[in-house]
GROMACS .gro file of C-alpha atoms in nm:
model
  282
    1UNK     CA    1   0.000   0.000   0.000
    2UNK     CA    2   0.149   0.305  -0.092
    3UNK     CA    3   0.193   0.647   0.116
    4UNK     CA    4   0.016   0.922   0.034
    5UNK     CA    5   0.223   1.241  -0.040
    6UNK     CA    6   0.264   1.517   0.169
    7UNK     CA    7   0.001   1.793   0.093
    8UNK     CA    8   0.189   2.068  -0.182
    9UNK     CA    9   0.360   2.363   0.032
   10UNK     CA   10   0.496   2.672  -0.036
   11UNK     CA   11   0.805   2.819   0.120
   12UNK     CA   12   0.760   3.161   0.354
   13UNK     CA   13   1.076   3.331   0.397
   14UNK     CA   14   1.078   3.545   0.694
   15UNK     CA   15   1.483   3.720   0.665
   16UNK     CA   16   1.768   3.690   0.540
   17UNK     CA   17   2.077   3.613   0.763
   18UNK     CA   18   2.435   3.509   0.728
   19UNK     CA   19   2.392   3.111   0.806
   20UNK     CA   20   2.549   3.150   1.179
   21UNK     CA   21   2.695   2.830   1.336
   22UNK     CA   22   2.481   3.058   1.667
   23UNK     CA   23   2.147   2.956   1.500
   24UNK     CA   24   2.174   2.595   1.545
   25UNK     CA   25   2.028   2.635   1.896
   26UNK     CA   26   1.792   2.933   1.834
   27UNK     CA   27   1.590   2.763   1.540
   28UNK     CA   28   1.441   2.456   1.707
   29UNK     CA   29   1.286   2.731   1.964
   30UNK     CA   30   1.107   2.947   1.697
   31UNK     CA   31   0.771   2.899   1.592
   32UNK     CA   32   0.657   3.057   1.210
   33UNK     CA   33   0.325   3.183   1.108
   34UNK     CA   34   0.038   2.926   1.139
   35UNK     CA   35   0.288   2.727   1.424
   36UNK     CA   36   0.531   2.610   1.169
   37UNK     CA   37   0.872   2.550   1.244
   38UNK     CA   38   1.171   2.740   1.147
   39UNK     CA   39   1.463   2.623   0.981
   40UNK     CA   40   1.768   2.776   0.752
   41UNK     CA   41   1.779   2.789   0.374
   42UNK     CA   42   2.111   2.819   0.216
   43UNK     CA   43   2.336   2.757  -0.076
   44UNK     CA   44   2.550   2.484  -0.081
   45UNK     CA   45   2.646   2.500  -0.478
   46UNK     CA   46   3.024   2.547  -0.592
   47UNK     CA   47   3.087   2.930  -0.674
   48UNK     CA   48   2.794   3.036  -0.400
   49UNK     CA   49   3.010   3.082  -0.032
   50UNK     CA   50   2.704   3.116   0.227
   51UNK     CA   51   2.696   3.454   0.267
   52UNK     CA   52   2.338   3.502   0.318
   53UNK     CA   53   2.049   3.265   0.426
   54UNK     CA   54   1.714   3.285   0.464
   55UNK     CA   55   1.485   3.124   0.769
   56UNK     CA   56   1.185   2.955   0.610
   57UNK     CA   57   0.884   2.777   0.717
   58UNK     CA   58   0.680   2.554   0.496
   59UNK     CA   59   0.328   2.589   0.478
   60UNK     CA   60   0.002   2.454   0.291
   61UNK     CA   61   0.017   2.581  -0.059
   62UNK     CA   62  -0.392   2.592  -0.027
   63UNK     CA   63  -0.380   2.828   0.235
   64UNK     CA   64  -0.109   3.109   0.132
   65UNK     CA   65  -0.182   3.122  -0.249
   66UNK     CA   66  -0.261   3.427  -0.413
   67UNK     CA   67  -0.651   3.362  -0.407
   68UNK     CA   68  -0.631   3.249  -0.025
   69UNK     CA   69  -0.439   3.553   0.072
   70UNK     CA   70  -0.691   3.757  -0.077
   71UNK     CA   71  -0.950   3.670   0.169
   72UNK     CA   72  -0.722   3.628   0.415
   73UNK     CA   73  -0.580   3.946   0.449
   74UNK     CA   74  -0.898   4.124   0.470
   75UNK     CA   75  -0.915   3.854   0.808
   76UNK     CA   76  -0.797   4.149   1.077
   77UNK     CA   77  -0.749   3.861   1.305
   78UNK     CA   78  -0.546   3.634   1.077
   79UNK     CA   79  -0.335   3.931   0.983
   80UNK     CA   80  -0.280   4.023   1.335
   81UNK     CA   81  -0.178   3.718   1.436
   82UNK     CA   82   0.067   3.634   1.109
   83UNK     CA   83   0.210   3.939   1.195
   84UNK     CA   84   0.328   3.887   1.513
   85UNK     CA   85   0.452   3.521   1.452
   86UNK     CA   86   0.629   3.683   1.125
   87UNK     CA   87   0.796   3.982   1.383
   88UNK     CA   88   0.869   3.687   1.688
   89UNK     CA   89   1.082   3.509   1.440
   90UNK     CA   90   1.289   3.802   1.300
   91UNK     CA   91   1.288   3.919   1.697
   92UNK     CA   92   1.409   3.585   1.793
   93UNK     CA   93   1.684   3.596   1.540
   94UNK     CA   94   1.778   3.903   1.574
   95UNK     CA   95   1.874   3.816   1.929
   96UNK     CA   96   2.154   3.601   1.832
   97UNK     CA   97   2.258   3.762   1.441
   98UNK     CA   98   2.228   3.983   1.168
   99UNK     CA   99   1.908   4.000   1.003
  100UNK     CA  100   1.795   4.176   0.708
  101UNK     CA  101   1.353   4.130   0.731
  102UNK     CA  102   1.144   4.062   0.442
  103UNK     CA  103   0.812   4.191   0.415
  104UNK     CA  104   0.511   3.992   0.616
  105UNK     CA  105   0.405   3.716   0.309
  106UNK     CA  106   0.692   3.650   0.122
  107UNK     CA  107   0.639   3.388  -0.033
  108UNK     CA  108   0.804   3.130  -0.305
  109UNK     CA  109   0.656   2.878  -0.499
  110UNK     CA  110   0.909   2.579  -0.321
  111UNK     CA  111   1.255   2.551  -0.165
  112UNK     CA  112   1.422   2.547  -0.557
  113UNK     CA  113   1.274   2.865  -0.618
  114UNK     CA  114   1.423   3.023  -0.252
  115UNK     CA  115   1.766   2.905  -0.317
  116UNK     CA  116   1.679   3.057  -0.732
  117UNK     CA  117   1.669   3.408  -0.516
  118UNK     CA  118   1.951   3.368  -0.286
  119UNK     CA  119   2.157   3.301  -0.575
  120UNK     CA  120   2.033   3.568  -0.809
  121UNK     CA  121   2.039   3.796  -0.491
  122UNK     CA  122   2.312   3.679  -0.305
  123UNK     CA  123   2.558   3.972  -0.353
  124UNK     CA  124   2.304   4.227  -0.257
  125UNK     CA  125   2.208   4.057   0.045
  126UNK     CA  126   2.538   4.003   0.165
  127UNK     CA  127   2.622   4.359   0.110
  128UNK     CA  128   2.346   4.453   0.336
  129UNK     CA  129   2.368   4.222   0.609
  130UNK     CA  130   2.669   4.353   0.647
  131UNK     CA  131   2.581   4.750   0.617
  132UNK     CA  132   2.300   4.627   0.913
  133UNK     CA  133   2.567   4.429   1.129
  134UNK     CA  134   2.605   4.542   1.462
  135UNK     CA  135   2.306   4.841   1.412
  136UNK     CA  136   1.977   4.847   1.522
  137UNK     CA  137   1.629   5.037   1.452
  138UNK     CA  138   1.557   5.314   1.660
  139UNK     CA  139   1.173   5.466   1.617
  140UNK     CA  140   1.113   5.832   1.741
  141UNK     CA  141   0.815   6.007   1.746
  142UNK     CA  142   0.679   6.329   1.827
  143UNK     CA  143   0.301   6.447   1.931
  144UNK     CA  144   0.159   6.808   1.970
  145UNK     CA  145   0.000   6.771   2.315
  146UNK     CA  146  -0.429   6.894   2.303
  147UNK     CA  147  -0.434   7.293   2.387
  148UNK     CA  148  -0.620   7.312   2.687
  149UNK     CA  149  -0.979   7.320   2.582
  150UNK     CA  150  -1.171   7.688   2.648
  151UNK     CA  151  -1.313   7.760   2.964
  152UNK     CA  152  -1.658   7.521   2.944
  153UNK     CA  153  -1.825   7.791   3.174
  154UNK     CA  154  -1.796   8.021   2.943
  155UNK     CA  155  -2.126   8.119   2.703
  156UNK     CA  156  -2.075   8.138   2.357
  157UNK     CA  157  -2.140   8.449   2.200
  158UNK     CA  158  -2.505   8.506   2.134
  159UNK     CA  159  -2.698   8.531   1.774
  160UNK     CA  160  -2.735   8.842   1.611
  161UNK     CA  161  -3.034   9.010   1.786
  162UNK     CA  162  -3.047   8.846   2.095
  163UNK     CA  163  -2.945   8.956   2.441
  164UNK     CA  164  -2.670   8.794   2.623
  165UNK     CA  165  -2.750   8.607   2.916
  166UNK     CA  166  -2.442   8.754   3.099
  167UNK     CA  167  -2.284   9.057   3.055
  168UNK     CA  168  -1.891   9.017   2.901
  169UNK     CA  169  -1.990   8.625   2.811
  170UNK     CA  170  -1.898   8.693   2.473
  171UNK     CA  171  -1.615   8.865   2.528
  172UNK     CA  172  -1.514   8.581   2.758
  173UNK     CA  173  -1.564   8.327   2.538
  174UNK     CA  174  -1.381   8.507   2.295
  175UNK     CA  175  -1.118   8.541   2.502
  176UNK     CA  176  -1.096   8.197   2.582
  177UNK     CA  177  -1.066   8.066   2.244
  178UNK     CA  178  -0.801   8.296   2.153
  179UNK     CA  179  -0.585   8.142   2.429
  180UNK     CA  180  -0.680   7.805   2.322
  181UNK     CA  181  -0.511   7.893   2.007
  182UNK     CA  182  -0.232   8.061   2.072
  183UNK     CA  183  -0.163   7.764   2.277
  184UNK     CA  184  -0.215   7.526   2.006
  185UNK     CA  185   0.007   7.784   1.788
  186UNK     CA  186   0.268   7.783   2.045
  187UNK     CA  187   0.328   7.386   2.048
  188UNK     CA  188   0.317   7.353   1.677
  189UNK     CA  189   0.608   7.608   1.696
  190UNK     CA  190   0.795   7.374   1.997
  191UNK     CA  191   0.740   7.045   1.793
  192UNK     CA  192   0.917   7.247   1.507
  193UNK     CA  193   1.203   7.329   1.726
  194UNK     CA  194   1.198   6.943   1.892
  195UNK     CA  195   1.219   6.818   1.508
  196UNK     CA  196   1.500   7.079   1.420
  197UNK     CA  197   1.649   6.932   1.704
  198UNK     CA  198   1.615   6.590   1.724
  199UNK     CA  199   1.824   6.577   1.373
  200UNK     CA  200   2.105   6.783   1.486
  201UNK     CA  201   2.181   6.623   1.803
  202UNK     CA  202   2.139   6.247   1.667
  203UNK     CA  203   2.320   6.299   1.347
  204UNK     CA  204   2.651   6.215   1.516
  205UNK     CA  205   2.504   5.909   1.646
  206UNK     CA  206   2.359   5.720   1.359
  207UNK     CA  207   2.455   5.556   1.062
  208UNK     CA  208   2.120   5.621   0.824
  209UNK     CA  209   1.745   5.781   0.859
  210UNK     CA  210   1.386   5.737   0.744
  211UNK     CA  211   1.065   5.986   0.770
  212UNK     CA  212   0.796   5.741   0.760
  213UNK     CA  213   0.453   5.933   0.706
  214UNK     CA  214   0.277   6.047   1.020
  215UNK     CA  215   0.027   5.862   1.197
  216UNK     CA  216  -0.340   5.961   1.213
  217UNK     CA  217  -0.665   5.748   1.304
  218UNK     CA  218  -0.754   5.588   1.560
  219UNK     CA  219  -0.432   5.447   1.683
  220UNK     CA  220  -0.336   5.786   1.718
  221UNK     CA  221  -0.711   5.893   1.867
  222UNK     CA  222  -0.597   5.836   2.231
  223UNK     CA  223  -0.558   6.190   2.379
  224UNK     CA  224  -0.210   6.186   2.337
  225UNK     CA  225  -0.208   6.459   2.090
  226UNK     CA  226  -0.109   6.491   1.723
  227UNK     CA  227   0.114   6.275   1.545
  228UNK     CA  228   0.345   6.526   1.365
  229UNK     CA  229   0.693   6.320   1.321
  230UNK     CA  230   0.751   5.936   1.254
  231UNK     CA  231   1.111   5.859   1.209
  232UNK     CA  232   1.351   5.564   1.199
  233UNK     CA  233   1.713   5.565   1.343
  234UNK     CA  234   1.977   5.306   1.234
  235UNK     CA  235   2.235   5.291   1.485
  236UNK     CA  236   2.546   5.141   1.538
  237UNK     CA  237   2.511   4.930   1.851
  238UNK     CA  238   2.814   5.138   2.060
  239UNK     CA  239   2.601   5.454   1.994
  240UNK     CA  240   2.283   5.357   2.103
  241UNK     CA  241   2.315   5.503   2.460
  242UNK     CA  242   2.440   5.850   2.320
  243UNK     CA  243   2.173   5.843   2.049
  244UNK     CA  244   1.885   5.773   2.316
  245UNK     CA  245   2.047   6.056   2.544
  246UNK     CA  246   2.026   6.290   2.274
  247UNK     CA  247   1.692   6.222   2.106
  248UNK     CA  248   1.519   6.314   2.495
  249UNK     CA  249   1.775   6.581   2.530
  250UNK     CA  250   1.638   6.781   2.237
  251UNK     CA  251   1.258   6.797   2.383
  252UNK     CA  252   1.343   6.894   2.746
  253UNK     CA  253   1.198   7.230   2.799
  254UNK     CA  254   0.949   7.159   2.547
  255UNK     CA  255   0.676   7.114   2.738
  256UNK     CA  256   0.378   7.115   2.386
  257UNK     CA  257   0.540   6.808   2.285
  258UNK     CA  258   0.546   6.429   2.349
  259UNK     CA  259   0.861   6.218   2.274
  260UNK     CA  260   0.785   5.857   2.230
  261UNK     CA  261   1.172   5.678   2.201
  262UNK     CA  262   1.095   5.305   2.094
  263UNK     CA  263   1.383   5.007   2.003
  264UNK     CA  264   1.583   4.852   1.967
  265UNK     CA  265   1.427   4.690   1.692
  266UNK     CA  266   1.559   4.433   1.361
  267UNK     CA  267   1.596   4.718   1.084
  268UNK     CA  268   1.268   4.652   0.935
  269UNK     CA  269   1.253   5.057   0.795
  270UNK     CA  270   1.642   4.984   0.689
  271UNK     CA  271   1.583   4.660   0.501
  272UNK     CA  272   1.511   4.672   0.112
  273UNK     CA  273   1.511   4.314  -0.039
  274UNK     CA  274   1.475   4.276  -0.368
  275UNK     CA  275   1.157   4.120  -0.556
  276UNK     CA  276   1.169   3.679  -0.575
  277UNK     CA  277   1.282   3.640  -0.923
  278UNK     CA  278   1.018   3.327  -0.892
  279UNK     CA  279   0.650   3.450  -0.735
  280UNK     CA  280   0.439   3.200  -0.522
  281UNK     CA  281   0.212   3.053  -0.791
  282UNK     CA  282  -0.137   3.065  -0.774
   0.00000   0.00000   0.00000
């Protein structure tokens, strides 16, 4: 009686790393997307030294094809969750290497085609696993605290024709709002300065940087103000201290602005693979 065949797979590649003798111990631990284990990909060909490798899971072609990713990713759950198994494995890596992270999905068609891109690739990635070596990401972002709203005593001012209910309520209120945004004006101007800042002093301290758009919606909807700069840092690993110094440095006295200082992180905003020469098929 024969044995039926193992279901068809695809192969998701979560990073690209050099293939570290250090890994040996570190990959049995991981756990992929949808549970899967983790293992290394890399070349083994004459002409091809392993300078780059990339950690892999397998999983069920039927379930990561084109047309099942299309439902799937409107799934908020699914993607949640893929997301964070695809970020705990270039986390856990990161830990003990280099890593250069692919973007959540990557996906080739079998392990042929993932070896097809580490050999087409193989110079570029080695050239910037080794531009990321011994750096980290850095995140730094800065929020116009709310103006303090206007007095809620006071009366707005009344309709044409009609008598006040107080005299100098308009006025007041007028008053009032004025403040409000001269206020608002006023930390605008400080998270100008804080910016201005923020570049000069951690210039000496990092080794590239990236303006991602800011944030707005409701991740951002949480009182904490405005969301009015959203950068990346790389920076060499014996600067990190100095950088993180000088980033809070540059807001103190500021007091219409929030500093949030995340990392270290793997260089996700630093990390530009380039396209599988081979796609997932369909």
């Amino acid at each position: 009686m024969s044995t039926p065949s193992a279901a068809p797979s695809l192969v998701y590649a979560y990073a690209a790393t050099p293939p570290a003798p250090a890994l040996d111990h570190v990959l049995p631990a991981l756990t992929g997307v949808a549970g899967r284990p983790v293992d290394l990909l890399a070349l083994t060909d004459p002409g091809h030294g392993p300078a780059a490798a990339f950690a892999v899971s397998d999983v069920p072609r039927s379930e990561w094809d084109e047309e099942a990713l299309k439902v799937r990713f409107e799934d908020l759950d699914w993607l949640e969750e893929t997301a964070r198994a695809h970020h705990r494995v270039i986390e856990g890596l990161a830990a003990h290497t280099t890593v250069l992270p692919l973007r959540l999905a990557t996906l080739y068609a079998d392990r042929a085609s993932a070896l097809a891109a580490l050999r087409h690739h193989g110079q570029a990635l080695a050239t910037g696993l080794a531009r990321l070596s011994a750096h980290t990401e850095y995140g730094v972002k800065l929020y116009v605290r709310p103006a303090a709203a206007a007095d809620p005593g006071a009366t707005p001012p009344p309709a044409a024709g009609a008598a006040a209910s107080k005299p100098g309520a308009g006025r007041a209120y007028l008053e009032a709002r004025r403040a409000q945004q001269h206020a608002r004006d006023d930390h605008y101007a400080q998270a100008r300065t804080a910016a201005d800042r923020i570049a000069a002093l951690a210039a000496p301290h990092t080794a590239d940087h990236v303006r991602h758009p800011a944030q707005s919606g409701p991740l951002t909807a949480s009182g904490a103000g405005e969301n009015v700069l959203n950068d990346a840092y790389l920076v060499p690993d014996a600067e990190a201290e100095a950088f993180r110094e000088a980033v809070r440095s540059a807001v103190r006295g500021l007091s219409g602005v929030r500093l949030e200082l995340t990392g270290p992180w793997a260089p996700y905003s630093f990390a530009a693979p380039p396209p599988p020469p081979t796609a997932a098929a369909p």
